XYZ file of C-alpha atoms in Angstrom:
434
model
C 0.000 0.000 0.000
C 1.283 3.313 -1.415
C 1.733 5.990 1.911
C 0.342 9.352 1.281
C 1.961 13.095 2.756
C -0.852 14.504 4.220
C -1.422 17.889 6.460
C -3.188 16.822 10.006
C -4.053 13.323 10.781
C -6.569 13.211 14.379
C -6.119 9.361 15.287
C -7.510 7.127 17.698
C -10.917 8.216 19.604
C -14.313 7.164 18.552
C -15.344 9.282 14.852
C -18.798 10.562 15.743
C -19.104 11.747 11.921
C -22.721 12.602 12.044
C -23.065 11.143 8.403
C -26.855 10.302 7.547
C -26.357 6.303 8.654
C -25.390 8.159 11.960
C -21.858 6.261 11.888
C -19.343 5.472 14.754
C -16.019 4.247 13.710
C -14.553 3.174 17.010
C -10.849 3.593 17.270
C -10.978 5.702 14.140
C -9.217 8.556 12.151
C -9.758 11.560 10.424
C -7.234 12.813 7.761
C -7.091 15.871 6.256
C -5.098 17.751 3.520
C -5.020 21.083 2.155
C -8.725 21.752 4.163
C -10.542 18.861 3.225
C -11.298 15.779 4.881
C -9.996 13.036 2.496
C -10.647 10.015 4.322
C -12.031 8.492 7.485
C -12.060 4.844 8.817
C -10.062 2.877 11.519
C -7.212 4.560 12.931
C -4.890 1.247 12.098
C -5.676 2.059 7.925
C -5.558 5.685 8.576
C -2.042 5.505 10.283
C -1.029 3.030 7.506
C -2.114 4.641 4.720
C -0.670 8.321 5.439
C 2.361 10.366 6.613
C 1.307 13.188 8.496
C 2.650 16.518 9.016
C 0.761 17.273 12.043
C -1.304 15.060 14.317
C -3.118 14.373 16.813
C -3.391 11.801 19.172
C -7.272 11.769 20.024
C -7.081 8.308 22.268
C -9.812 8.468 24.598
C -11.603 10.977 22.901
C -14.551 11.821 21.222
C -14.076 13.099 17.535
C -17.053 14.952 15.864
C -17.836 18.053 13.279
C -17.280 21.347 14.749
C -20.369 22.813 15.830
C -22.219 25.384 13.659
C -23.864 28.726 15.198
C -26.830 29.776 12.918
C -27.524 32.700 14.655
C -25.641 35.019 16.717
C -24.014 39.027 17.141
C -20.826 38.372 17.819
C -19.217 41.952 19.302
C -22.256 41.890 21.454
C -19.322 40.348 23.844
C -18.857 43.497 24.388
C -21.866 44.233 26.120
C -22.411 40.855 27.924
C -24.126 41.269 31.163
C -25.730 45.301 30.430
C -29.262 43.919 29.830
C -30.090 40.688 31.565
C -33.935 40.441 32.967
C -35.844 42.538 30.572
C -38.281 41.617 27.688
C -36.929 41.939 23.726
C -38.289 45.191 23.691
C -36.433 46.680 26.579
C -33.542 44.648 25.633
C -33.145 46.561 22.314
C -33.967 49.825 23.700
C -30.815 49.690 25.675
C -28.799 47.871 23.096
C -29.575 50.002 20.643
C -28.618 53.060 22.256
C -25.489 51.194 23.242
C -24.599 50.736 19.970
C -25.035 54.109 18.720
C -22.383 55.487 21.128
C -19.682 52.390 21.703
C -19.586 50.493 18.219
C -16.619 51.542 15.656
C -14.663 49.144 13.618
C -11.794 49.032 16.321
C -14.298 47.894 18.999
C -16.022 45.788 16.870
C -12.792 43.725 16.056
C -11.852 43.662 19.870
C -15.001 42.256 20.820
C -15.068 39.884 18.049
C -11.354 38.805 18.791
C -12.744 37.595 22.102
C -15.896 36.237 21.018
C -13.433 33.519 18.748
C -11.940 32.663 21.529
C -14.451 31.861 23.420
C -15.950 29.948 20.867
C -13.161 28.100 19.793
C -12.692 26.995 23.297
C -16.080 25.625 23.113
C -15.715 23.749 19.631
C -17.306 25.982 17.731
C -15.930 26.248 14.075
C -18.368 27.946 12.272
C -21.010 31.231 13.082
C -23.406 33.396 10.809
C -22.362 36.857 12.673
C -25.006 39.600 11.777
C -23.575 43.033 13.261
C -22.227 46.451 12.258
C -19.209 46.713 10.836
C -18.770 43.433 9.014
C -15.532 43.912 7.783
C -13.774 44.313 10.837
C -15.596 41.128 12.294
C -14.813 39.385 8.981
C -10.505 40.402 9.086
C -10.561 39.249 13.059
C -11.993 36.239 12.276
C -9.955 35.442 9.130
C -6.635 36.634 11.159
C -7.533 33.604 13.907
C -8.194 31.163 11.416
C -11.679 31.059 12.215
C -14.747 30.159 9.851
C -17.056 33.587 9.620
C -20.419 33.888 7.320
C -21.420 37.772 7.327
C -21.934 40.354 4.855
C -23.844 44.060 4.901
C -26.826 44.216 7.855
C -29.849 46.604 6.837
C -31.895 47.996 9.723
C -33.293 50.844 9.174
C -33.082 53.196 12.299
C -32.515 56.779 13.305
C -29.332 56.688 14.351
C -26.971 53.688 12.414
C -23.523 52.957 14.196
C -21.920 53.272 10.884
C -24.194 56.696 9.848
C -25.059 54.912 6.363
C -28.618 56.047 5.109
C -30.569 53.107 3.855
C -29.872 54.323 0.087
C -25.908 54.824 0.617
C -25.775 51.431 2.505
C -27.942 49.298 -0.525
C -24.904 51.067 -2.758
C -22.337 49.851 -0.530
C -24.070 46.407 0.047
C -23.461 45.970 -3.844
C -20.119 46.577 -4.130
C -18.858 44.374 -1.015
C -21.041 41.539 -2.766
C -19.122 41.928 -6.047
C -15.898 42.120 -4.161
C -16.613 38.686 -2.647
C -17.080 36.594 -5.182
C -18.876 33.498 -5.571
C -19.482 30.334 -2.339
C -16.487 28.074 -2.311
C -14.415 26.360 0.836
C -17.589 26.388 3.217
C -18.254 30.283 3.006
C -20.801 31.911 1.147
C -22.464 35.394 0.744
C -24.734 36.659 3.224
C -26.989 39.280 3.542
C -28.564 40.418 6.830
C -32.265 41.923 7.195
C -32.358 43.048 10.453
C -36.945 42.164 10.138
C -39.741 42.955 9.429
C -40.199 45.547 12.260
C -37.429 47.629 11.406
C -37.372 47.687 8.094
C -40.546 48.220 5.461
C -41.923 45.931 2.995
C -40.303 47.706 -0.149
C -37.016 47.728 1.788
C -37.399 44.016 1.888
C -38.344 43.386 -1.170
C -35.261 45.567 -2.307
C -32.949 43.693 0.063
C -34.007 39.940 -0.579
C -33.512 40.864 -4.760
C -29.775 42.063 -3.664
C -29.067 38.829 -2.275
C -31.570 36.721 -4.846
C -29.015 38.525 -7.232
C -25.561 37.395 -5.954
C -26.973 34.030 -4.767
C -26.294 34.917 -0.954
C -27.849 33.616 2.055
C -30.344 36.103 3.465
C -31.110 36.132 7.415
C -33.573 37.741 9.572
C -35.025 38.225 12.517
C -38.670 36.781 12.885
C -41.500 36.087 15.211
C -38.884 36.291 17.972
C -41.846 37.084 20.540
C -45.767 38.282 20.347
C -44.947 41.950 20.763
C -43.182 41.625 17.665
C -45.881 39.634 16.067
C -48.247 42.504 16.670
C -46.371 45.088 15.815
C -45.170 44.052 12.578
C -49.374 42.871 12.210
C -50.286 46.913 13.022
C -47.899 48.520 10.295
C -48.314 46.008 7.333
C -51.678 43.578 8.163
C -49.862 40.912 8.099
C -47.942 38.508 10.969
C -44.234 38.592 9.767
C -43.644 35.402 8.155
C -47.596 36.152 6.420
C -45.604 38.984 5.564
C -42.400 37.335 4.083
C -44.659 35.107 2.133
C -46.714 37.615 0.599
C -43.260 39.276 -0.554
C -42.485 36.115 -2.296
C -39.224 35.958 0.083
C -39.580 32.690 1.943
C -37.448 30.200 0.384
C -34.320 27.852 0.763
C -31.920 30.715 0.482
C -33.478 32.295 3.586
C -32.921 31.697 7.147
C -35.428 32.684 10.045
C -33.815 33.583 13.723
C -36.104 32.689 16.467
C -39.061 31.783 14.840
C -40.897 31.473 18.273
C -44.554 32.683 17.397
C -45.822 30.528 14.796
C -49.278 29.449 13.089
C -49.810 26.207 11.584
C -50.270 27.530 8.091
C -47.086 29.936 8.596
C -45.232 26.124 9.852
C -46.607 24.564 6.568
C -45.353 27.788 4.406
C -42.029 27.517 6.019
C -41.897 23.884 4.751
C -43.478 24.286 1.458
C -40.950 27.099 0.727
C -37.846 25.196 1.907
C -36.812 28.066 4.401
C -34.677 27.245 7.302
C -34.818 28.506 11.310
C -32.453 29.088 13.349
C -33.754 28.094 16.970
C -32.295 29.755 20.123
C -33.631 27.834 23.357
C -31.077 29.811 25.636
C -31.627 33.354 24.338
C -35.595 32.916 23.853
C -36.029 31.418 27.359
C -33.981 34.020 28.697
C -35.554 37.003 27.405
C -39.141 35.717 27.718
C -39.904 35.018 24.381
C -41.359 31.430 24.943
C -40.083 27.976 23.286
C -40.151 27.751 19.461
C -42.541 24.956 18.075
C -39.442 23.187 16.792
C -41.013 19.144 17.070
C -43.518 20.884 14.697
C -41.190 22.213 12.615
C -39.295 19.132 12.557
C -42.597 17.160 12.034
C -43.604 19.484 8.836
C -40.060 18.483 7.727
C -38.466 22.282 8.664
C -34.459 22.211 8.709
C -33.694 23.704 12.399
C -29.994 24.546 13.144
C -29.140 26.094 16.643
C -27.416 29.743 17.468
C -26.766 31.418 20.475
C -27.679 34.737 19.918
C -25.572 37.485 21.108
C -23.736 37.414 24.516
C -26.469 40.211 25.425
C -29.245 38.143 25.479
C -27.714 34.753 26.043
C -24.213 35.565 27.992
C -22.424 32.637 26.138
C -21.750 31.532 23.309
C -21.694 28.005 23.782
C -23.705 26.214 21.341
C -23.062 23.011 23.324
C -25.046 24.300 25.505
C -27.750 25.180 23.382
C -27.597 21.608 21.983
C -28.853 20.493 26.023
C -31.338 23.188 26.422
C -32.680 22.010 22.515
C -33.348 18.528 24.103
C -34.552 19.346 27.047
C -37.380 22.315 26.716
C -38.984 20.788 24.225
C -39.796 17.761 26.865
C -41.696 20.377 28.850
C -45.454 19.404 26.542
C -45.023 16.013 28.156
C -42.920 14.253 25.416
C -39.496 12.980 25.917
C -39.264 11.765 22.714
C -40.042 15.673 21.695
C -36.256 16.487 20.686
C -33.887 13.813 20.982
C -30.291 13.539 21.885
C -29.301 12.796 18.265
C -31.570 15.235 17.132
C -29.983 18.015 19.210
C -26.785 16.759 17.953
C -27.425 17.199 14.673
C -29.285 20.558 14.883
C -25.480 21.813 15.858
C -23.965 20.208 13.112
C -25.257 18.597 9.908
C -28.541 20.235 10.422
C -27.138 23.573 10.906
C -24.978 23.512 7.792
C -27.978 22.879 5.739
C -29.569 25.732 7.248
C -26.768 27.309 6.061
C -27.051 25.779 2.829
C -23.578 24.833 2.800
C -24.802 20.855 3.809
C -22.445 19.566 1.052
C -19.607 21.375 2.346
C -19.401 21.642 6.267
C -21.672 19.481 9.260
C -20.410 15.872 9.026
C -17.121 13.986 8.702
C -16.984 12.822 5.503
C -14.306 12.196 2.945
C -14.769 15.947 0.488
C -16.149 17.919 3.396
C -14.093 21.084 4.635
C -12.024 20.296 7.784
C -14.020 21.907 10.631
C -13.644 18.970 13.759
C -13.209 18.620 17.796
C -12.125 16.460 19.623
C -13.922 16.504 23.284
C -12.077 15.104 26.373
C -14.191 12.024 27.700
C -11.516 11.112 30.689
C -13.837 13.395 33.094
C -16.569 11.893 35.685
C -19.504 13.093 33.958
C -18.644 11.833 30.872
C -18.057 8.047 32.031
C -19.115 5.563 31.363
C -20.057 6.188 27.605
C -22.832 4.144 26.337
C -23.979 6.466 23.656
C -21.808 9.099 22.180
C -25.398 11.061 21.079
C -26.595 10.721 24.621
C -23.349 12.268 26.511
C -22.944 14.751 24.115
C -26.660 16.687 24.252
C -27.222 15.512 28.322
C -23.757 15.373 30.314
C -20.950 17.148 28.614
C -19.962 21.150 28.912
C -17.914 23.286 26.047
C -14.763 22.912 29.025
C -14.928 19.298 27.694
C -13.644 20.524 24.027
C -9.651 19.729 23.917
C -9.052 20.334 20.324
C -10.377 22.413 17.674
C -9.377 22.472 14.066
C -10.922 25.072 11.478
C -10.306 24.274 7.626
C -7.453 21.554 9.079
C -5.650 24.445 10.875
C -5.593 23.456 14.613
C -6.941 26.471 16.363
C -6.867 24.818 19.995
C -4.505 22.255 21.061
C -4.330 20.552 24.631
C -6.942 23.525 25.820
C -4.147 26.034 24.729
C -5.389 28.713 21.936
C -2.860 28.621 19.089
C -3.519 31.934 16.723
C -5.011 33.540 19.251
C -2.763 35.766 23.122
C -6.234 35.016 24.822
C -4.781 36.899 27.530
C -4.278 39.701 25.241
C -7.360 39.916 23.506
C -9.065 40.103 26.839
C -7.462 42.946 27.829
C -7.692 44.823 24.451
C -11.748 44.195 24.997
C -11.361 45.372 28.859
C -9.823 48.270 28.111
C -12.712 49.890 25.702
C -15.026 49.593 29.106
């Protein structure tokens, strides 16, 4: 047998590779070259079959996608802990007004410096970031290694962080679009619409066509709570998915946050359509907003990924955590079967990328995918014995459990130690904007 010179070879825990069959390769591999995952199996081939440049020894381990944040804000770190124990509507009355005076480009990168840190320490490899400033959050990100999906946010309000009108900012939106270039290497273009509530029907329209036009993902904000609901019901007559639908912009290149306050005919439009929701357990829960109907969702045959939300509204970013809260609310009706472990699981990965509609690329570990994997510690109490690697991951273990991270087959965390990243520094770069 011919041996192979290959980048990063992660040998010898159990491959959770959240394929569609749901396969466990016990003792198994994971090699990777040039970003790409070009084979897994037993750990005896693997380690037969290739030379590797870099490895690492996952014995005892759990190996498994990186988990995928659908949803989130991620220089809100920079406000974490300013509005906790208010509704949505208070919540952005004070963020808001936050914004306005603290966000520029410099704090924006700070705050998003620490907010990949924080998530590669809890195995998070991917995020869809809607915030101001974009291109600062997009160079931080890049600089660290880390996989970002952003692009231009609309919302229009009185006083912008980056004092773009809406006209000035749908120019601008064009030209970063042309300047990006088309998906490839599990990134794609995104455009952000902020909803329904803050931004009219022909600004929609206008917005979706932009990103209909450059074949980009486009996310908003919808349904998050019943204040919303009515509000958005009082200025246009219609509920705000009603509203997307009669705008023709529900779809499988758009992607609902939240999602909370749903009808049964809006559930069976969201399927029919092929548009994707981002759930939030932690963030909803926290700010009152009630539990999204996701086993109805799921039922009508909805793709649900999970996202934290910003580290306003949900204080982490720890979508492992959001995987446990995923299985567990939904068992509140009475049904345990509601959201399962695996379920969970997959909302964090595979189901996530999908959402993302980058499901062929990223989500599983599979030979072709990008290289976006963790390996999680199981040596702790709370993780022992292991009967079922589904079951300890969405019930027993905690993001401190993640020992390695890798991001397009660059190792981002070794041994618990951040590698492109002085975490030391980029906490006090953050602490010293306060």
């Amino acid at each position: 047998m011919s041996v192979d010179l290959i980048d990063l070879l992660v040998h010898g825990g159990d491959v959770l590779t959240v394929d569609e069959a749901g396969t466990v390769v016990r003792g198994g591999a994971v090699a990777v070259h040039e970003g790409e995952i070009v084979a897994v199996g037993s750990a005896e081939e693997l380690c037969t079959r290739f030379t590797a440049r870099e490895s690492i020894d996952a014995a005892g381990c759990l190996v498994l996608p990186g988990l995928i944040n659908t949803h989130t804000h991620l220089a809100m770190t920079l406000l974490r802990g300013r509005a906790d124990d208010v509704t949505l509507q208070g919540f952005l009355e004070r963020v808001l007004r936050w914004e306005a005076e603290l966000l520029t480009p410099k704090n924006v990168a700070a705050a998003v410096r620490l907010a990949v840190a924080e998530s590669v320490r809890a195995g998070v490899t991917s995020a869809l970031d809607m915030y101001w400033f974009h291109e600062a959050a997009e160079r931080a990100a890049r600089e660290s290694g880390w996989r970002l999906l952003t692009g231009p946010t609309f919302m229009d309000v009185p006083e912008p962080p980056d004092k773009l009108a809406y006209e000035d900012r749908m120019a601008w939106a064009r030209r970063d679009l042309e300047a990006r270039g088309p998906a490839r290497h599990g990134r794609r273009p995104v455009v952000f619409a902020h909803s329904a509530y803050t931004l009219s029907p022909d600004q929609l329209t206008e917005i979706a066509a932009l990103a209909r036009e450059f074949g980009a993902l486009l996310h908003i904000h919808a349904a998050e709570n019943a204040t919303e609901v009515a509000t958005v019901e009082v200025r246009t007559g219609k509920r705000p998915v009603e509203l997307l639908d009669s705008l023709g912009l529900l779809g499988p290149d758009l992607l609902l946050a939240h999602a909370v306050e749903l009808t049964g005919p809006e559930i069976a439009a969201l399927a029919r359509t092929g548009t994707s929701v981002a759930h939030c357990p932690v963030s909803n829960l926290k700010l009152g907003c009630g539990i999204a109907p996701v086993p109805r969702l799921l039922s009508a045959g909805v793709t649900v990924g999970l996202g934290t939300d910003g580290a306003v509204s949900s204080n982490t970013l720890d979508v492992l955590g959001a995987v446990r809260q995923a299985a567990l609310v939904h068992k509140a009706g009475g049904d345990p079967t509601a959201v399962g472990a695996e379920r969970a699981v997959r909302m964090a990965t595979a189901e996530g990328a999908r959402a993302l509609g980058l499901g062929e690329q990223l989500g599983s570990l599979e030979a072709g995918k990008r290289a976006d994997l963790i390996v999680l510690d199981l040596t702790a109490p709370h993780l022992r014995p292991l009967h079922d690697p589904w079951s300890t991951l969405a019930y027993a273990a905690h993001s401190a459990d993640v020992r390695d991270t890798v991001v397009e087959g660059r190792v981002l965390m070794r041994d618990r130690a951040l590698t492109t990243l002085d975490e030391a520094a980029v906490i006090a770069d953050l602490e010293a904007l306060l």
